[in-house]
Tab-separated table of C-alpha atoms in Angstrom:
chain	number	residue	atom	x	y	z
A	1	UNK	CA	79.487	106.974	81.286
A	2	UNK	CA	75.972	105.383	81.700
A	3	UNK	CA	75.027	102.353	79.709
A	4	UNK	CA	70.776	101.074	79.732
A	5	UNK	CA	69.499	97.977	78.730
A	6	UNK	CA	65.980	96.943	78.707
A	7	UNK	CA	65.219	93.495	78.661
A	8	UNK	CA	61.808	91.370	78.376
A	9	UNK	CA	61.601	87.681	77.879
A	10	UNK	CA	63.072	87.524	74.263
A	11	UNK	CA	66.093	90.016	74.337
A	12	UNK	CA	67.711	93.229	75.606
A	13	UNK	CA	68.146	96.445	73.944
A	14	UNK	CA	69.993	99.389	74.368
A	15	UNK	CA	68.235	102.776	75.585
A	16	UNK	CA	68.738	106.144	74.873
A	17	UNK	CA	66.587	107.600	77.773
A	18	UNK	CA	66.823	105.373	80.351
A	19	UNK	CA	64.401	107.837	82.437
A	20	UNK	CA	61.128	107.162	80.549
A	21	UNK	CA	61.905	103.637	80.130
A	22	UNK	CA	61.962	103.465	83.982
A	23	UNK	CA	58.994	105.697	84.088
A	24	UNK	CA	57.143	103.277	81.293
A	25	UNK	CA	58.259	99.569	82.904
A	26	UNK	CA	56.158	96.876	82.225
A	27	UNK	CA	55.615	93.844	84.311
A	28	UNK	CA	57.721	91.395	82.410
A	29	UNK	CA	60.491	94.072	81.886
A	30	UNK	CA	64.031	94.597	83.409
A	31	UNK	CA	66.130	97.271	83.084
A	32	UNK	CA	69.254	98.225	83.750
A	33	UNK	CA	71.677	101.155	84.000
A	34	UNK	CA	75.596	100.523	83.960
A	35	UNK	CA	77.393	103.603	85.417
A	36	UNK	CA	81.597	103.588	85.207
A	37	UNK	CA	82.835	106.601	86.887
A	38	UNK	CA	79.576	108.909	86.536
A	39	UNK	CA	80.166	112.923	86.566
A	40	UNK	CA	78.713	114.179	89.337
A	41	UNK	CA	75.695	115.275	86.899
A	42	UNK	CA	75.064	111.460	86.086
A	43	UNK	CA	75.410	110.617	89.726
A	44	UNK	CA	72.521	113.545	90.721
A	45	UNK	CA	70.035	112.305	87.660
A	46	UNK	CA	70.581	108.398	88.992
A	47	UNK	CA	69.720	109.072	92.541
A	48	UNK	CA	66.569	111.713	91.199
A	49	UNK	CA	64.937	108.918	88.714
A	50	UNK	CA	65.284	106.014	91.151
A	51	UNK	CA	64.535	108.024	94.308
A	52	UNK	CA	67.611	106.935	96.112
A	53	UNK	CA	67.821	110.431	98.049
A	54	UNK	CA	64.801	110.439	99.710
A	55	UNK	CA	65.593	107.139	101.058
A	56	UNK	CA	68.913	108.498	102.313
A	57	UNK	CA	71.477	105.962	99.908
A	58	UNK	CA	74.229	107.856	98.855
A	59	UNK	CA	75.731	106.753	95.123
A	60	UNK	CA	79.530	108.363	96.201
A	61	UNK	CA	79.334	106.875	99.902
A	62	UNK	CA	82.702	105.140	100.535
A	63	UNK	CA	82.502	101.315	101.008
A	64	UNK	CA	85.340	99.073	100.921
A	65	UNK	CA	83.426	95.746	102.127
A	66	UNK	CA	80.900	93.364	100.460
A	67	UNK	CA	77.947	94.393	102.585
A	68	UNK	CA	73.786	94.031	102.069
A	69	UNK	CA	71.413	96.745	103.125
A	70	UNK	CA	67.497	96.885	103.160
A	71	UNK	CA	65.773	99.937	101.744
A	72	UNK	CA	62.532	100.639	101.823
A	73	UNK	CA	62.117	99.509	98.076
A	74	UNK	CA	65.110	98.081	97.013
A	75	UNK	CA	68.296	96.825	98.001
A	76	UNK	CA	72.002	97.893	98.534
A	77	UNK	CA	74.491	95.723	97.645
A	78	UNK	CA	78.123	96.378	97.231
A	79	UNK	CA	80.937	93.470	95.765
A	80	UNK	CA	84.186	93.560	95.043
A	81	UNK	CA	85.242	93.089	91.749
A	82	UNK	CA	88.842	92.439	89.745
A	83	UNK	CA	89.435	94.460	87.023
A	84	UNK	CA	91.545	94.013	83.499
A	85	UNK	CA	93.598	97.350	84.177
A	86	UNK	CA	97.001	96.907	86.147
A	87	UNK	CA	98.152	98.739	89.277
A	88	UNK	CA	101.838	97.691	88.975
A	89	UNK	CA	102.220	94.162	88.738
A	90	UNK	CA	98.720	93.447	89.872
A	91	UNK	CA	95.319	93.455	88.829
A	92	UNK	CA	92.855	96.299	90.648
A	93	UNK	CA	89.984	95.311	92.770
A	94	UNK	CA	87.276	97.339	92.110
A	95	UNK	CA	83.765	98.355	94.212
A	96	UNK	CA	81.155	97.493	92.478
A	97	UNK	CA	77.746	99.274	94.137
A	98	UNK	CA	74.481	97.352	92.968
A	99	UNK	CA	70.802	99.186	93.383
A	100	UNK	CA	68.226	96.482	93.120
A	101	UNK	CA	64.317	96.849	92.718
A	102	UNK	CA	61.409	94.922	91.718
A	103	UNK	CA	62.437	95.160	87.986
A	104	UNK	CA	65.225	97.541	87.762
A	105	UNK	CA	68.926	97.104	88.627
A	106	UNK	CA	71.444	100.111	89.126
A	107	UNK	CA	75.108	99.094	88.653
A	108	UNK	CA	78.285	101.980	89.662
A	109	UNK	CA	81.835	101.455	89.700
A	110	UNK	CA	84.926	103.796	88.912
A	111	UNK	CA	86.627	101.696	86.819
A	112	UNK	CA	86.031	99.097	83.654
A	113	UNK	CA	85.454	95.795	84.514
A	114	UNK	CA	85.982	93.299	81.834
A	115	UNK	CA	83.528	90.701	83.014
A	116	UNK	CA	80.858	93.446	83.297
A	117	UNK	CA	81.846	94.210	79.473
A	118	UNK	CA	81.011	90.374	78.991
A	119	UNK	CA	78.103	89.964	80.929
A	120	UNK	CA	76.932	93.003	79.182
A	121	UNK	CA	77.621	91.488	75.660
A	122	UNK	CA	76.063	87.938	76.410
A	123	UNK	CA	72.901	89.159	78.516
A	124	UNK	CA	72.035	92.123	75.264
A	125	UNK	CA	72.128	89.360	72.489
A	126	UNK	CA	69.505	87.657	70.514
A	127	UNK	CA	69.118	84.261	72.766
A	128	UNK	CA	65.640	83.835	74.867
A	129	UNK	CA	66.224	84.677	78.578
A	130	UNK	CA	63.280	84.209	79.934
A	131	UNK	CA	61.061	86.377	82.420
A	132	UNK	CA	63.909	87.324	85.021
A	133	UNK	CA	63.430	89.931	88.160
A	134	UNK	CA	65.764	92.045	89.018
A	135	UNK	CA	67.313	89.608	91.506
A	136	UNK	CA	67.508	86.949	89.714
A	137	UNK	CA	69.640	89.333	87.071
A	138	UNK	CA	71.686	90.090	89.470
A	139	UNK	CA	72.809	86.718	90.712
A	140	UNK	CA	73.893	86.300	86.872
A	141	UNK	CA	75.788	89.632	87.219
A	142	UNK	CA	77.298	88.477	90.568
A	143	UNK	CA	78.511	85.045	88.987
A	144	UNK	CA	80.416	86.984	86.485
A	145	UNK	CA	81.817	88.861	89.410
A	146	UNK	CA	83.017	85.878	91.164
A	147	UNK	CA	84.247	84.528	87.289
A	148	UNK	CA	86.723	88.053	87.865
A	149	UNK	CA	88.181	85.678	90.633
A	150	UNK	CA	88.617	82.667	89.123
A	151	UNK	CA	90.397	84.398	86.095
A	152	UNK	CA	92.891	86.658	88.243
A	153	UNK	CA	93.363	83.119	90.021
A	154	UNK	CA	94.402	81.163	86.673
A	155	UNK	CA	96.749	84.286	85.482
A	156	UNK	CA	98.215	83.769	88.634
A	157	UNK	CA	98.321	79.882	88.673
A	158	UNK	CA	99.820	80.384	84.709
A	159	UNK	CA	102.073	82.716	85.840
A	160	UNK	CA	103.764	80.336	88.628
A	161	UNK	CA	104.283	77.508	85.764
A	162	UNK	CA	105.892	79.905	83.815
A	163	UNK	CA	108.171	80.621	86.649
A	164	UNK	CA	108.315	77.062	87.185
A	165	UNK	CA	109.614	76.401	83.963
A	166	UNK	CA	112.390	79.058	84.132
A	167	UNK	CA	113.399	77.969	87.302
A	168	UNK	CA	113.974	74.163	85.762
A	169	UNK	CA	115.528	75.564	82.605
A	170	UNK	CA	117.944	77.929	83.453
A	171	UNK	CA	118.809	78.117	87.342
A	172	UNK	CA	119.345	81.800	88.584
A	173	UNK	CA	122.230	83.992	89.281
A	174	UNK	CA	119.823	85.778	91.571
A	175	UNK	CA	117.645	84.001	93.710
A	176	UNK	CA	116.350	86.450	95.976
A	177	UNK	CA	114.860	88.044	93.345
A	178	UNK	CA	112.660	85.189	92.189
A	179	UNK	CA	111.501	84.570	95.979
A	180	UNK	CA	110.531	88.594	95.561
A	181	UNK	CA	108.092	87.224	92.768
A	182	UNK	CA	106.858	84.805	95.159
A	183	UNK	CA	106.053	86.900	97.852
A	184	UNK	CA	104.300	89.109	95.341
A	185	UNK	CA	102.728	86.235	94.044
A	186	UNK	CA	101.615	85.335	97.830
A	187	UNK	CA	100.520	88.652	98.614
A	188	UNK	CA	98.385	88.897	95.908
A	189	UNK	CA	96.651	85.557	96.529
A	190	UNK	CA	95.682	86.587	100.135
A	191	UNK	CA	94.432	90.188	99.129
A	192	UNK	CA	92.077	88.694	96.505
A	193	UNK	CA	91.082	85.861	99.167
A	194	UNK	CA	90.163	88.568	101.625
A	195	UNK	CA	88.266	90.456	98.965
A	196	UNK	CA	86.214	87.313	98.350
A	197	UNK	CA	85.483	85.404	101.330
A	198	UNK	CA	82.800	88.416	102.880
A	199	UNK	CA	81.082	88.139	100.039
A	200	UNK	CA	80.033	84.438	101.315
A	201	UNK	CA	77.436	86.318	103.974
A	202	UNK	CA	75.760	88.557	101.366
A	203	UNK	CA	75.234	85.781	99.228
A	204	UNK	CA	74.145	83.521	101.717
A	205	UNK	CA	71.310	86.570	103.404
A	206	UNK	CA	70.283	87.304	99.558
A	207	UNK	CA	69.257	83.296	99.252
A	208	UNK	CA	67.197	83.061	102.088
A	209	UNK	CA	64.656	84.621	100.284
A	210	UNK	CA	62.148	85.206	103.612
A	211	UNK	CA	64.594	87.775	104.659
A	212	UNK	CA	65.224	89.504	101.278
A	213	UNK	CA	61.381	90.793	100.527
A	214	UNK	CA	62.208	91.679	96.811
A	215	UNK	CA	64.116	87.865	95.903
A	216	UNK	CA	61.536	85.063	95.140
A	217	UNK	CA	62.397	81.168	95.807
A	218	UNK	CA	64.167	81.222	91.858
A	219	UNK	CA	66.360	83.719	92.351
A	220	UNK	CA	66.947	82.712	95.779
A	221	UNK	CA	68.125	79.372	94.293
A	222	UNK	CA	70.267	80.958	92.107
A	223	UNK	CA	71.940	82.673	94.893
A	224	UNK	CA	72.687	79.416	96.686
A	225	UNK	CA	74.157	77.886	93.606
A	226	UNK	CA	76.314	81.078	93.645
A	227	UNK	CA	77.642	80.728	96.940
A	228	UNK	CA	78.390	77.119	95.695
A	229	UNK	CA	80.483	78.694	93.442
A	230	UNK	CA	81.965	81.294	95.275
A	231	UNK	CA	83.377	78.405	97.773
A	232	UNK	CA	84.612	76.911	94.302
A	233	UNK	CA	86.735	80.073	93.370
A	234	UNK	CA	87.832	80.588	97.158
A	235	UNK	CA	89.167	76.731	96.865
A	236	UNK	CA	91.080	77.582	93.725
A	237	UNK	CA	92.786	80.727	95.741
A	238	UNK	CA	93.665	77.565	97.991
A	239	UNK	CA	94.985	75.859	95.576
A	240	UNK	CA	97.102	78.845	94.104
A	241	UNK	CA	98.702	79.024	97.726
A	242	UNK	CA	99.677	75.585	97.430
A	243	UNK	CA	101.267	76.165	93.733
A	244	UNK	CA	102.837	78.737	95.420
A	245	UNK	CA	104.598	76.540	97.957
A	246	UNK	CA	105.098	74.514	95.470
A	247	UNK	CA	107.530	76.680	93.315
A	248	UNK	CA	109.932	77.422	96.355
A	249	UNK	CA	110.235	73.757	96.457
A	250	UNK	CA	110.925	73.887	93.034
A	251	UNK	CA	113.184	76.811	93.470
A	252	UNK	CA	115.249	75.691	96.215
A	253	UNK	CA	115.539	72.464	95.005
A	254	UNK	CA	116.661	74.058	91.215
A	255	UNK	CA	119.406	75.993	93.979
A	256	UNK	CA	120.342	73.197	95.803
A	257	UNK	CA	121.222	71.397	92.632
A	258	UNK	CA	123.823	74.610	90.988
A	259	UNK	CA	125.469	74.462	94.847
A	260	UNK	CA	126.222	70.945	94.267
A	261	UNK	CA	127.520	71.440	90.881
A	262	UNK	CA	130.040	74.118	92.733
A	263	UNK	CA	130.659	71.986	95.529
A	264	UNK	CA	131.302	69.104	93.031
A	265	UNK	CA	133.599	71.472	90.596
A	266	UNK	CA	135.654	73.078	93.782
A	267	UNK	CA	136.047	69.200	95.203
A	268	UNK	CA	137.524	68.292	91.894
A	269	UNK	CA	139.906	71.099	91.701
A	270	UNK	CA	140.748	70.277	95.497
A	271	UNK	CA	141.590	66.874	94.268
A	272	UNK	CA	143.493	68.263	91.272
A	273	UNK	CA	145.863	70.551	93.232
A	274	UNK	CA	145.790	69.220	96.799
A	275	UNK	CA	148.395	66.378	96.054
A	276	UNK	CA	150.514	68.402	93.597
A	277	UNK	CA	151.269	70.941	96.511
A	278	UNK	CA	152.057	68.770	99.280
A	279	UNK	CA	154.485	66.303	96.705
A	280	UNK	CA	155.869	69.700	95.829
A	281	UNK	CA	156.172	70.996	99.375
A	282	UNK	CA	158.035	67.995	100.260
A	283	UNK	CA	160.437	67.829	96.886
A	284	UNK	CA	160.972	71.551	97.852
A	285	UNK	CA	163.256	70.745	100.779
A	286	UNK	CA	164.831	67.847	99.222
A	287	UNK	CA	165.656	69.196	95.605
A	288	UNK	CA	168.415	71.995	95.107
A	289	UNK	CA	166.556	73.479	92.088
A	290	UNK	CA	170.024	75.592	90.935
A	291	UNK	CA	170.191	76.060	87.212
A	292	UNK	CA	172.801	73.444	86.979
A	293	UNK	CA	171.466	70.987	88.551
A	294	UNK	CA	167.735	71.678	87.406
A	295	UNK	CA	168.263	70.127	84.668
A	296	UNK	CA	170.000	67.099	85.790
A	297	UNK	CA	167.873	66.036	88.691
A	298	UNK	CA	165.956	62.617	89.061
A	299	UNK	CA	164.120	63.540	92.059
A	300	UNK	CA	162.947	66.970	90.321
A	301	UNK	CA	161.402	64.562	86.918
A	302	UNK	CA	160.186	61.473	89.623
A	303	UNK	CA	157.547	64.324	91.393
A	304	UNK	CA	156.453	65.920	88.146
A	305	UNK	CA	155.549	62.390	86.581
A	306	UNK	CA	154.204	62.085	89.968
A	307	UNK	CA	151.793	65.231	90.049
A	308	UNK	CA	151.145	64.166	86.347
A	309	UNK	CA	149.612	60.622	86.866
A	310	UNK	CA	148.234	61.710	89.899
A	311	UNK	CA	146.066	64.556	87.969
A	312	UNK	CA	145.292	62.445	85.106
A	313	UNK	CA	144.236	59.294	87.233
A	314	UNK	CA	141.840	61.969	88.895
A	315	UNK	CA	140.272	63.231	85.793
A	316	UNK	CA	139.882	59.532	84.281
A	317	UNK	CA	138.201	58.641	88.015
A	318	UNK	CA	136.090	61.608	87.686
A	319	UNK	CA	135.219	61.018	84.138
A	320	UNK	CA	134.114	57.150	85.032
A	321	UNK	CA	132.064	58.452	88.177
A	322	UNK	CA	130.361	61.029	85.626
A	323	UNK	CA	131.580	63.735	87.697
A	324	UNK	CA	132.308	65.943	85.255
């Protein structure tokens, strides 16, 4: 599906056909063309208009890296984006390719991407946004790439105090299974780290602006206070890690606690019986427990009183000591 926007100074609008509003640019224009998971038709009209194939970039070429290429005219730029949709219990990291010229920007990807959706929303409303180039468009695109970050980080970091709360609330029959959710949680953290941290040298090359011939010293700028903020979102991944750690302390400190509530419960029932079955171990070869002289013997009533004050001066100790 292919979505155009053109934009001037005062707001961006929607195109039909895309192709004669590239043809019909005007200086102070921008436009750009949104494709999630082209047809192989789309894909063959996008590299024909922009005159990608004669420069030998390839729209379908497999990349699974943040990388930055020179072309003679533009520039090939690939990210790595999070997407909304789930692939089991995690979110999906998507390639995002991005085609930049002087005043046109070329966006592909395979799947949605929510902050694209939003960046698409804010950017075509009715507020002033000023004379951008393509570059500089595309450091507000990127920022709402590295936002895809930050938010998979927080649904991560909300997820932990959720498990955190559990944990403190109820304490599990099963704790392997909640370190399972940790090391998913872990897991995850590192994949998206490693998805974001290359993006730090194509960020960095894009705001040096002498070696990037279509970026001018504003967009440059803008580029440097994105890497500023990239650092920001890969310190937040740091700080998930840490939350992380965090809730196996809280875990095996929640498990610690029901052991000693076992430990406590067994030691009281060790109390409880312990005596009884040594004073009756002893009254057993001392007591001839026939019928008729059951009944009759001292000895036999002197050790049950016996186990019976002994048992309930152990509850009334363990009752004082608010062990049970």
């Amino acid at each position: 599906m292919l979505t155009a926007y053109l934009f001037d100074h005062k707001h961006g609008t929607n195109v039909e056909d895309w192709p004669e509003s590239f043809r019909d640019l005007g200086r102070n224009q921008m436009l750009w063309v949104d494709a999630s998971s082209p047809s192989e038709d789309e894909l063959s009209e996008l590299t024909e208009v922009f005159g990608l194939a004669a420069n030998g970039s390839s729209l379908t070429a497999a990349k699974r890296k943040p990388r930055l290429e020179q072309k003679p005219g533009y520039l090939v730029l690939t990210a790595v984006a999070v997407s909304d949709e789930q692939r089991d219990v995690e979110r999906e990291q998507v390639m995002l390719d991005c085609f930049v010229g002087e005043n046109w920007l070329l966006t592909v990807h395979d799947a949605e991407i929510a902050v694209i959706d939003d960046f698409r929303a804010t950017a075509s409303g009715e507020g002033e946004l000023g004379i951008l180039d393509a570059p500089s468009f595309l450091s507000d695109l990127l920022e709402w790439v590295v936002t895809s970050y930050l938010r998979a980080f927080d649904e991560i970091e909300a997820e932990l105090e959720n498990f955190d709360v559990e944990a403190l609330r109820t304490p599990s029959r099963d704790p392997e299974a909640q370190i399972k959710v940790l090391i998913q949680a872990r897991q995850r953290v590192g994949e998206l780290r490693r998805s974001l941290a290359p993006h730090r040298d194509v960020f960095a090359a894009l705001g040096h602006s002498e070696f990037d011939p279509l970026s001018s010293e504003a967009s440059s700028e803008r580029f440097v206070e994105l890497t500023a903020r990239l650092d920001s979102a890969l310190a937040s991944s740091r700080d998930v890690k840490d939350a992380i750690a965090s809730s196996f302390d809280v875990l095996i400190v929640r498990t610690e606690h029901r052991t000693n509530e076992i430990i406590k419960l067994l030691t009281l029932v060790s109390i409880l019986l312990l005596p009884g079955a040594l004073l009756a171990g002893i009254a057993g070869m001392n007591v001839n427990f026939k019928p008729e002289v059951f009944v009759d013997s001292g000895l036999f009533w002197l050790v049950i009183g016996t186990l019976v004050a002994i048992t309930g001066s152990s509850l009334v100790l363990a009752r004082v000591r608010h062990w049970v």
